[in-house]
Every structure is written in C-alpha cells, then in structure tokens.
Amino acid sequence: MLFKQQAWLRQKLLVLGSLAVGSLLYLVARVGSLDRLQPICPIEGRFGARGQAEFPLRALQFKRGLLHEFRKGNSSKEQVRLHDLVQQLPKAIIIGVRKGGTRALLEMLNLHPAVVKASQEIHFFDNDENYAKGIEWYRKKMPFSYPQQITIEKSPAYFITEEVPERIYKMNSSIKLLIIVREPTTRAISDYTQVLEGKERKNKTYYKFEKLAIDPNTCEVNTKYKAVRTSIYTKHLERWLKYFPIEQFHIVDGDRLITEPLPELQLVEKFLNLPPRISQYNLYFNATRGFYCLRFNIIFNKCLAGSKGRIHPEVDPSVITKLRKFFHPFNQKFYQITGRTLNWP
Ligand code: A3P
C-alpha cells in the first residue's frame, strides 16, 4: 500500500515538474523575443500606399509563420489570399558585388519585420532568357508579403552586367540599389577561391591565383582576368550612374559587415526608410564559424552555409602589393563618387 502511494506521489511530482519546466522554457522564449514583439511597427510611407504606414508587428510575425507553413505546403492558397498576401516587385535590390557579402547582407536585412527576402538569386535582369519571360515572370518569383512590407532580392551579377542598369530602370526608375563591397584584392581572392573550389569538386586542376592575376608577358596586373575586373568598382558604377542618381545607391562596407554587422545594418535601415528594428540581440558571434550568425529568437538561430567564409589560399605578398597599388586610384575615385571612404590600403 505504502509502495503504491509512493509511486503515485512520484508520478504526480514528475508531471508537476514537467509542467514547471515547460512553463519556464515558454517564458524564457517570450522574453527572448520581446524586442520583436513590440505592438506597432511604423513603416515609413515611402514604400507603402498612404494610410498603410502603420502595421502591427504581431501581424507580421503571424505572417512569417503563415508564409513558412505555405512554403512547406501546410497552408492553402485561400489562406494566403485571405491575409492579403501578395507577390511584389522588389523595392530594393542588392546588385552586387559578388563575394562582397551579398548573402550575409540579405539574410541580415531579412531579420527586419518589414523586409521579405527572395531566397534564390533570380537572375532576371542579367540573363537574356529570363528577361525575355517578362516582368510578370519576375514578380511570380517573389515571395509572398504584405503590401506594407518591402521585398528585396539579390543577384550579384547585376553589378557587372552591361544591360542590367537600363533594364532595372525600365522596371522602376526610383528603386533603391544596394552595393556591398570588400577591399578589392581580398574580394578578387575570394572570387578565385570560389572558382577553385568548383574545379576541385570536379577533380579538375586550376591555375594559381598569381598566374591569373598577373600577365606573364608584361608582369603587370591582368585586367582581362574577371576577378580583377569585377573589383574595379568605379568602372561598373559609372555605367549605373548613366541611369540612376548617386542618391539611389547605398554602399555597404562588406569588411565591416563581417566584424561589426549592426552599424552597417542600421545604415541600411536608414537608407531604406525603415524603423530601426534589427538589434544586437539578433546577431551573435559564433567562434566556431568565426562569423556573426543570426538569432531570430531564443529557439531559432542560424549561421550562413559553409560556402560562405572559405579559407583563402596563400597569395604571394608581392602580387598582393601589386594588386593593391593597381586598385588604389580606382578606389579613390569610388570614394569620391559615392561619398563613402573605406579603409582600403
Ligand atoms: P569568403 O568566403 O571569401 O570569406 P557572397 O555572399 O557575396 O558570396 O559573399 C561571401 C562572403 O561573405 C564570404 O567571403 C564572407 O567573408 C562574407 N561574410 C560576411 N558576413 C558573413 C557571415 N556572417 N557569415 C559568413 N560569411 C560572411
């Protein structure tokens, strides 16, 4: 009898204990996401129709859940229609630069409740075949969002592709354009590392960076090498400026986004006329990865894929010096045009 009573008591205690632990976990999760649960998220009228400038954050969070379910196939098209979700053309595009940190920038901006990212690179404006499919095809590639939110896509090839500025201008002449840049020589090496990895995956051999970057006949920097050309930022920007005024561009310092992401993101929020909603809470340094990762709440966080943050091969210091000297005058011009001076050698 006594044994039976003890067993009953133990069972009760176990249930009570689980309940207490559950409640505690729930409370911690709520507190952890408090900064994303403030009642009102005022989104400036520039992006939405007048009168729609205020949007409850709680609804945005509900939307995130609904969209997630929709993508997983657990929510019907009717539900999406019922909640006024639409596929909108982007109000801002990350046009480049390849290996500048475009994915990190997009993912970090997506922490903002008023921003919805297009997950894939769409390559609408730089790919003739896609472009021929028309603007409706492009719009249909966009994620569902509320009209008050802004959609952002990134396709880094846009920055260097000849036809793109005119094509984007034809879609929306007042669109906001984000360019994330890194110190040009580092960016070129990062670009090379990506191609090298692709070759190695296919068991192919590849030239050393030094051989590609320096012309063996002249011993000068090889401007025919794409990784070098892409890093001459000012040359590409000048083509864009034939269509868009400089005020429509925002330069993100990709090197600083790695070491100190929050201030860079705050500058972007300002440029996009968004209320400041990304906080230090949303970004934490992961020592194993050696990079900042994203925290949505106490339960859900993520780091970028392993293909971001590769180890670069060692490059002959004299080649680095030569490249830095080569880029220097172009960098000066870039600072002058953009009004943003970066600490490049
Ligand atoms: P490396 O692989 O050379 O280090 P993109 O997304 O445009 O291809 O840029 C990739 C670069 O983003 C990486 O280049 C990496 O340095 C940089 N990056 C910036 N922030 C990052 C982050 N939080 N996690 C991983 N990579 C990040």
Tab-separated table of C-alpha atoms and ligand atoms in Angstrom:
chain	number	residue	atom	x	y	z
A	1	MET	CA	0.000	0.000	0.000
A	2	LEU	CA	2.750	2.379	1.072
A	3	PHE	CA	4.711	1.450	-2.040
A	4	LYS	CA	1.659	2.228	-4.246
A	5	GLN	CA	1.246	5.644	-2.587
A	6	GLN	CA	4.911	6.434	-3.104
A	7	ALA	CA	4.705	5.517	-6.795
A	8	TRP	CA	1.580	7.724	-7.183
A	9	LEU	CA	3.343	10.615	-5.471
A	10	ARG	CA	6.411	10.212	-7.664
A	11	GLN	CA	4.241	10.231	-10.781
A	12	LYS	CA	2.467	13.416	-9.632
A	13	LEU	CA	5.767	15.115	-8.897
A	14	LEU	CA	7.052	14.156	-12.324
A	15	VAL	CA	4.003	15.686	-14.048
A	16	LEU	CA	4.231	18.861	-11.965
A	17	GLY	CA	7.944	19.101	-12.612
A	18	SER	CA	7.496	18.777	-16.400
A	19	LEU	CA	4.792	21.435	-16.291
A	20	ALA	CA	7.050	23.812	-14.380
A	21	VAL	CA	9.979	23.249	-16.758
A	22	GLY	CA	7.687	23.703	-19.794
A	23	SER	CA	6.291	26.978	-18.441
A	24	LEU	CA	9.767	28.225	-17.638
A	25	LEU	CA	11.015	27.452	-21.156
A	26	TYR	CA	7.990	29.203	-22.638
A	27	LEU	CA	8.586	32.292	-20.509
A	28	VAL	CA	12.252	32.426	-21.429
A	29	ALA	CA	11.362	32.150	-25.120
A	30	ARG	CA	8.857	35.010	-24.809
A	31	VAL	CA	11.322	37.254	-23.023
A	32	GLY	CA	13.988	36.365	-25.573
A	33	SER	CA	11.846	37.570	-28.432
A	34	LEU	CA	10.444	40.617	-26.637
A	35	ASP	CA	12.196	43.106	-28.866
A	36	ARG	CA	10.353	41.611	-31.841
A	37	LEU	CA	7.000	41.785	-30.079
A	38	GLN	CA	6.533	45.483	-29.636
A	39	PRO	CA	2.972	46.414	-30.566
A	40	ILE	CA	3.490	48.751	-33.507
A	41	CYS	CA	5.992	48.783	-36.346
A	42	PRO	CA	5.659	52.095	-38.197
A	43	ILE	CA	6.853	51.652	-41.734
A	44	GLU	CA	7.501	54.903	-43.489
A	45	GLY	CA	5.105	55.862	-46.252
A	46	ARG	CA	7.771	55.959	-48.979
A	47	PHE	CA	7.327	52.304	-49.629
A	48	GLY	CA	3.638	51.761	-48.980
A	49	ALA	CA	0.495	53.490	-50.085
A	50	ARG	CA	-0.534	56.383	-47.873
A	51	GLY	CA	-2.678	55.356	-44.932
A	52	GLN	CA	-0.971	51.989	-44.712
A	53	ALA	CA	2.067	53.353	-42.940
A	54	GLU	CA	1.357	51.601	-39.642
A	55	PHE	CA	1.451	47.892	-39.350
A	56	PRO	CA	1.161	45.743	-36.244
A	57	LEU	CA	4.308	43.735	-35.687
A	58	ARG	CA	2.313	40.889	-34.177
A	59	ALA	CA	0.567	40.500	-37.557
A	60	LEU	CA	3.921	40.475	-39.316
A	61	GLN	CA	5.086	37.691	-37.069
A	62	PHE	CA	1.897	35.798	-37.701
A	63	LYS	CA	2.581	36.272	-41.393
A	64	ARG	CA	6.088	34.852	-41.067
A	65	GLY	CA	4.560	31.727	-39.547
A	66	LEU	CA	1.894	31.526	-42.231
A	67	LEU	CA	4.397	32.010	-45.038
A	68	HIS	CA	6.584	29.331	-43.551
A	69	GLU	CA	3.639	26.940	-43.453
A	70	PHE	CA	2.694	27.931	-47.013
A	71	ARG	CA	6.184	27.177	-48.277
A	72	LYS	CA	6.093	23.825	-46.508
A	73	GLY	CA	2.753	23.146	-48.186
A	74	ASN	CA	0.755	23.191	-44.913
A	75	SER	CA	-1.237	26.306	-45.715
A	76	SER	CA	-3.626	26.804	-48.615
A	77	LYS	CA	-3.620	29.494	-51.297
A	78	GLU	CA	-7.001	30.615	-49.905
A	79	GLN	CA	-5.417	31.297	-46.522
A	80	VAL	CA	-2.716	33.364	-48.200
A	81	ARG	CA	-5.336	35.322	-50.180
A	82	LEU	CA	-7.375	35.811	-47.023
A	83	HIS	CA	-4.440	37.507	-45.364
A	84	ASP	CA	-3.831	39.927	-48.243
A	85	LEU	CA	-0.511	38.398	-49.109
A	86	VAL	CA	0.890	39.423	-52.459
A	87	GLN	CA	3.964	38.901	-54.588
A	88	GLN	CA	5.553	42.303	-55.002
A	89	LEU	CA	8.332	43.513	-57.231
A	90	PRO	CA	11.402	44.442	-55.186
A	91	LYS	CA	11.648	47.972	-53.801
A	92	ALA	CA	15.353	47.444	-53.237
A	93	ILE	CA	17.916	45.194	-54.911
A	94	ILE	CA	21.346	44.080	-53.742
A	95	ILE	CA	23.040	44.379	-57.132
A	96	GLY	CA	26.476	43.137	-56.019
A	97	VAL	CA	29.300	42.773	-55.662
A	98	ARG	CA	29.950	39.038	-55.975
A	99	LYS	CA	31.819	37.831	-52.858
A	100	GLY	CA	31.206	41.146	-51.165
A	101	GLY	CA	28.931	39.561	-48.555
A	102	THR	CA	25.694	39.726	-50.548
A	103	ARG	CA	24.143	36.661	-48.876
A	104	ALA	CA	25.016	37.836	-45.365
A	105	LEU	CA	23.529	41.248	-46.113
A	106	LEU	CA	20.288	39.796	-47.495
A	107	GLU	CA	19.852	37.347	-44.616
A	108	MET	CA	20.588	40.011	-42.016
A	109	LEU	CA	18.171	42.505	-43.561
A	110	ASN	CA	15.549	39.787	-43.548
A	111	LEU	CA	15.668	39.964	-39.736
A	112	HIS	CA	13.712	43.189	-40.083
A	113	PRO	CA	9.974	42.510	-39.813
A	114	ALA	CA	9.205	44.829	-42.736
A	115	VAL	CA	11.619	43.079	-45.098
A	116	VAL	CA	10.919	39.910	-47.036
A	117	LYS	CA	13.769	38.370	-48.979
A	118	ALA	CA	13.679	36.472	-52.242
A	119	SER	CA	15.641	33.412	-51.136
A	120	GLN	CA	17.055	32.484	-54.524
A	121	GLU	CA	19.147	34.619	-56.838
A	122	ILE	CA	16.652	35.274	-59.611
A	123	HIS	CA	18.998	36.478	-62.376
A	124	PHE	CA	16.179	38.177	-64.200
A	125	PHE	CA	17.985	41.269	-65.456
A	126	ASP	CA	21.336	39.683	-66.341
A	127	ASN	CA	20.040	36.585	-68.095
A	128	ASP	CA	18.544	37.247	-71.546
A	129	GLU	CA	16.462	34.093	-71.474
A	130	ASN	CA	14.890	35.021	-68.121
A	131	TYR	CA	14.461	38.638	-69.126
A	132	ALA	CA	12.560	37.573	-72.246
A	133	LYS	CA	9.987	35.871	-69.972
A	134	GLY	CA	8.767	39.299	-68.891
A	135	ILE	CA	8.168	41.208	-65.684
A	136	GLU	CA	5.221	39.024	-64.583
A	137	TRP	CA	7.540	36.024	-64.554
A	138	TYR	CA	9.877	38.016	-62.330
A	139	ARG	CA	7.071	39.075	-59.994
A	140	LYS	CA	5.912	35.478	-59.656
A	141	LYS	CA	9.407	34.557	-58.457
A	142	MET	CA	8.994	36.922	-55.500
A	143	PRO	CA	7.991	35.723	-52.032
A	144	PHE	CA	4.558	36.458	-50.583
A	145	SER	CA	4.441	39.564	-48.432
A	146	TYR	CA	2.062	42.170	-47.080
A	147	PRO	CA	1.689	45.331	-49.211
A	148	GLN	CA	3.307	47.365	-46.409
A	149	GLN	CA	6.441	45.267	-46.497
A	150	ILE	CA	9.290	45.523	-48.946
A	151	THR	CA	10.707	42.710	-50.985
A	152	ILE	CA	14.456	42.558	-51.514
A	153	GLU	CA	16.297	40.353	-53.939
A	154	LYS	CA	19.998	39.881	-54.590
A	155	SER	CA	21.743	38.825	-57.768
A	156	PRO	CA	25.405	39.875	-57.580
A	157	ALA	CA	25.954	39.518	-61.334
A	158	TYR	CA	23.696	42.564	-61.893
A	159	PHE	CA	26.507	44.919	-60.890
A	160	ILE	CA	28.867	43.924	-63.698
A	161	THR	CA	26.399	43.073	-66.484
A	162	GLU	CA	26.178	45.698	-69.205
A	163	GLU	CA	22.423	45.586	-69.886
A	164	VAL	CA	21.188	45.500	-66.300
A	165	PRO	CA	21.029	49.211	-65.310
A	166	GLU	CA	18.754	50.084	-68.230
A	167	ARG	CA	16.527	47.073	-67.613
A	168	ILE	CA	16.098	47.847	-63.912
A	169	TYR	CA	15.466	51.500	-64.745
A	170	LYS	CA	12.658	50.445	-67.086
A	171	MET	CA	11.049	48.449	-64.268
A	172	ASN	CA	11.366	51.127	-61.588
A	173	SER	CA	13.394	54.298	-62.030
A	174	SER	CA	13.204	55.124	-58.294
A	175	ILE	CA	14.302	51.717	-56.966
A	176	LYS	CA	16.893	51.614	-54.174
A	177	LEU	CA	20.168	49.945	-55.016
A	178	LEU	CA	22.491	48.334	-52.505
A	179	ILE	CA	26.128	47.598	-53.317
A	180	ILE	CA	28.241	45.691	-50.812
A	181	VAL	CA	31.965	45.954	-51.429
A	182	ARG	CA	35.092	44.483	-49.863
A	183	GLU	CA	38.702	45.519	-50.168
A	184	PRO	CA	39.208	44.805	-53.908
A	185	THR	CA	42.212	42.445	-53.653
A	186	THR	CA	40.574	40.355	-50.905
A	187	ARG	CA	37.381	40.223	-52.949
A	188	ALA	CA	39.319	39.047	-56.024
A	189	ILE	CA	40.988	36.284	-53.985
A	190	SER	CA	37.613	35.277	-52.545
A	191	ASP	CA	36.224	35.139	-56.094
A	192	TYR	CA	39.170	32.966	-57.181
A	193	THR	CA	38.688	30.675	-54.142
A	194	GLN	CA	35.078	30.030	-55.117
A	195	VAL	CA	36.030	29.094	-58.691
A	196	LEU	CA	38.941	26.967	-57.429
A	197	GLU	CA	36.615	25.049	-55.120
A	198	GLY	CA	34.264	24.368	-58.047
A	199	LYS	CA	37.156	22.991	-60.114
A	200	GLU	CA	38.397	20.828	-57.247
A	201	ARG	CA	34.915	19.419	-56.741
A	202	LYS	CA	35.047	18.242	-60.364
A	203	ASN	CA	38.566	16.854	-59.851
A	204	LYS	CA	39.958	19.456	-62.215
A	205	THR	CA	43.212	21.331	-61.809
A	206	TYR	CA	43.332	25.113	-61.914
A	207	TYR	CA	45.910	27.857	-62.215
A	208	LYS	CA	47.353	29.579	-59.195
A	209	PHE	CA	45.853	32.964	-58.411
A	210	GLU	CA	49.188	34.686	-59.121
A	211	LYS	CA	49.252	33.266	-62.638
A	212	LEU	CA	45.777	34.562	-63.422
A	213	ALA	CA	46.103	37.970	-61.792
A	214	ILE	CA	49.459	38.911	-63.289
A	215	ASP	CA	50.122	38.948	-67.034
A	216	PRO	CA	53.265	36.819	-67.518
A	217	ASN	CA	54.365	38.839	-70.573
A	218	THR	CA	54.192	42.298	-69.064
A	219	CYS	CA	54.361	41.411	-65.365
A	220	GLU	CA	51.522	43.895	-64.910
A	221	VAL	CA	48.080	43.264	-63.430
A	222	ASN	CA	45.999	41.242	-65.847
A	223	THR	CA	42.882	43.323	-66.422
A	224	LYS	CA	41.451	40.584	-68.638
A	225	TYR	CA	41.026	38.376	-65.581
A	226	LYS	CA	37.397	38.648	-64.490
A	227	ALA	CA	38.118	38.592	-60.763
A	228	VAL	CA	40.337	41.649	-61.241
A	229	ARG	CA	37.845	43.468	-63.486
A	230	THR	CA	34.969	42.922	-61.051
A	231	SER	CA	36.979	44.624	-58.303
A	232	ILE	CA	37.339	47.849	-60.326
A	233	TYR	CA	34.138	49.050	-58.685
A	234	THR	CA	34.202	52.573	-60.048
A	235	LYS	CA	34.150	51.388	-63.686
A	236	HIS	CA	30.952	49.447	-63.137
A	237	LEU	CA	29.344	52.118	-61.008
A	238	GLU	CA	29.910	54.705	-63.727
A	239	ARG	CA	27.702	52.661	-66.077
A	240	TRP	CA	24.932	52.611	-63.461
A	241	LEU	CA	25.178	56.344	-62.986
A	242	LYS	CA	24.016	56.874	-66.566
A	243	TYR	CA	20.596	55.735	-65.355
A	244	PHE	CA	20.377	56.384	-61.620
A	245	PRO	CA	21.491	59.323	-59.471
A	246	ILE	CA	24.028	58.505	-56.751
A	247	GLU	CA	21.380	59.147	-54.040
A	248	GLN	CA	19.657	55.944	-55.113
A	249	PHE	CA	22.691	53.857	-54.172
A	250	HIS	CA	23.877	52.820	-50.763
A	251	ILE	CA	27.356	51.420	-50.271
A	252	VAL	CA	27.724	48.737	-47.633
A	253	ASP	CA	31.195	48.095	-46.227
A	254	GLY	CA	31.436	44.316	-46.578
A	255	ASP	CA	34.588	44.089	-44.449
A	256	ARG	CA	32.818	45.846	-41.594
A	257	LEU	CA	29.709	43.698	-42.049
A	258	ILE	CA	31.936	40.745	-41.121
A	259	THR	CA	33.425	42.262	-37.972
A	260	GLU	CA	30.713	44.667	-36.819
A	261	PRO	CA	27.450	43.974	-38.662
A	262	LEU	CA	24.988	46.026	-36.616
A	263	PRO	CA	26.131	49.579	-37.501
A	264	GLU	CA	26.238	48.620	-41.188
A	265	LEU	CA	22.698	47.238	-40.990
A	266	GLN	CA	21.499	50.351	-39.191
A	267	LEU	CA	22.788	52.471	-42.062
A	268	VAL	CA	20.834	50.306	-44.493
A	269	GLU	CA	17.662	50.594	-42.390
A	270	LYS	CA	18.040	54.355	-42.587
A	271	PHE	CA	18.613	54.297	-46.350
A	272	LEU	CA	15.508	52.155	-46.831
A	273	ASN	CA	13.472	54.437	-44.555
A	274	LEU	CA	12.739	51.568	-42.216
A	275	PRO	CA	12.354	51.991	-38.466
A	276	PRO	CA	15.409	50.582	-36.651
A	277	ARG	CA	14.381	47.072	-35.677
A	278	ILE	CA	17.491	44.944	-36.077
A	279	SER	CA	19.290	44.830	-32.756
A	280	GLN	CA	22.416	43.315	-31.248
A	281	TYR	CA	20.169	40.561	-29.907
A	282	ASN	CA	19.630	39.372	-33.498
A	283	LEU	CA	23.343	38.922	-34.151
A	284	TYR	CA	25.768	36.789	-32.190
A	285	PHE	CA	29.357	35.862	-32.846
A	286	ASN	CA	29.909	32.173	-33.437
A	287	ALA	CA	33.522	31.391	-32.544
A	288	THR	CA	33.499	28.045	-34.376
A	289	ARG	CA	32.404	29.670	-37.639
A	290	GLY	CA	34.408	32.829	-36.994
A	291	PHE	CA	31.443	34.889	-38.180
A	292	TYR	CA	28.323	36.522	-36.867
A	293	CYS	CA	25.218	34.367	-37.069
A	294	LEU	CA	21.524	35.281	-36.937
A	295	ARG	CA	19.240	34.952	-33.943
A	296	PHE	CA	15.501	35.217	-34.612
A	297	ASN	CA	14.511	34.238	-31.068
A	298	ILE	CA	15.832	32.077	-28.259
A	299	ILE	CA	14.934	28.911	-30.142
A	300	PHE	CA	15.642	29.734	-33.761
A	301	ASN	CA	19.036	30.886	-34.960
A	302	LYS	CA	21.209	30.158	-37.964
A	303	CYS	CA	24.639	30.693	-39.455
A	304	LEU	CA	25.329	31.091	-43.149
A	305	ALA	CA	26.207	27.988	-45.163
A	306	GLY	CA	29.751	26.648	-45.119
A	307	SER	CA	30.349	28.023	-48.626
A	308	LYS	CA	30.424	31.482	-47.019
A	309	GLY	CA	33.644	32.159	-45.209
A	310	ARG	CA	36.049	29.884	-47.075
A	311	ILE	CA	39.734	29.751	-46.211
A	312	HIS	CA	41.633	31.605	-48.914
A	313	PRO	CA	44.821	30.189	-50.411
A	314	GLU	CA	48.027	31.964	-49.551
A	315	VAL	CA	48.980	34.504	-52.186
A	316	ASP	CA	52.482	35.830	-52.922
A	317	PRO	CA	52.776	39.112	-50.956
A	318	SER	CA	54.391	40.883	-53.923
A	319	VAL	CA	51.306	40.075	-56.015
A	320	ILE	CA	49.057	41.445	-53.299
A	321	THR	CA	51.112	44.640	-53.164
A	322	LYS	CA	50.951	44.976	-56.950
A	323	LEU	CA	47.199	44.484	-56.978
A	324	ARG	CA	46.632	46.958	-54.151
A	325	LYS	CA	48.708	49.549	-55.965
A	326	PHE	CA	46.722	48.893	-59.120
A	327	PHE	CA	43.336	49.290	-57.412
A	328	HIS	CA	44.343	52.374	-55.424
A	329	PRO	CA	43.402	55.108	-57.970
A	330	PHE	CA	40.120	53.343	-58.810
A	331	ASN	CA	39.314	53.168	-55.098
A	332	GLN	CA	39.972	56.885	-54.671
A	333	LYS	CA	37.545	57.610	-57.498
A	334	PHE	CA	34.992	55.256	-55.960
A	335	TYR	CA	35.199	57.098	-52.608
A	336	GLN	CA	34.852	60.407	-54.383
A	337	ILE	CA	31.755	59.373	-56.369
A	338	THR	CA	29.984	57.581	-53.539
A	339	GLY	CA	30.964	59.878	-50.694
A	340	ARG	CA	31.964	56.846	-48.647
A	341	THR	CA	35.644	56.479	-47.795
A	342	LEU	CA	36.726	52.986	-46.825
A	343	ASN	CA	39.916	51.958	-45.088
A	344	TRP	CA	41.472	50.156	-48.010
A	345	PRO	CA	45.240	50.225	-48.474
B	1	A3P	P1	34.749	34.456	-48.085
B	1	A3P	O1	34.190	33.119	-48.400
B	1	A3P	O2	35.804	34.889	-49.015
B	1	A3P	O3	35.201	34.597	-46.660
B	1	A3P	P2	28.760	36.480	-51.083
B	1	A3P	O4	27.609	36.110	-50.236
B	1	A3P	O5	28.560	37.775	-51.798
B	1	A3P	O6	29.205	35.351	-51.957
B	1	A3P	O7	29.979	36.781	-50.096
B	1	A3P	C1	30.613	35.776	-49.375
B	1	A3P	C2	31.417	36.426	-48.290
B	1	A3P	O8	30.556	36.908	-47.264
B	1	A3P	C3	32.365	35.489	-47.578
B	1	A3P	O9	33.589	35.542	-48.269
B	1	A3P	C4	32.432	36.039	-46.150
B	1	A3P	O10	33.687	36.585	-45.829
B	1	A3P	C5	31.383	37.143	-46.151
B	1	A3P	N1	30.540	37.214	-44.958
B	1	A3P	C6	30.112	38.363	-44.401
B	1	A3P	N2	29.406	38.126	-43.307
B	1	A3P	C7	29.356	36.798	-43.165
B	1	A3P	C8	28.745	35.951	-42.191
B	1	A3P	N3	28.059	36.460	-41.171
B	1	A3P	N4	28.892	34.611	-42.338
B	1	A3P	C9	29.602	34.099	-43.364
B	1	A3P	N5	30.202	34.858	-44.321
B	1	A3P	C10	30.078	36.188	-44.220
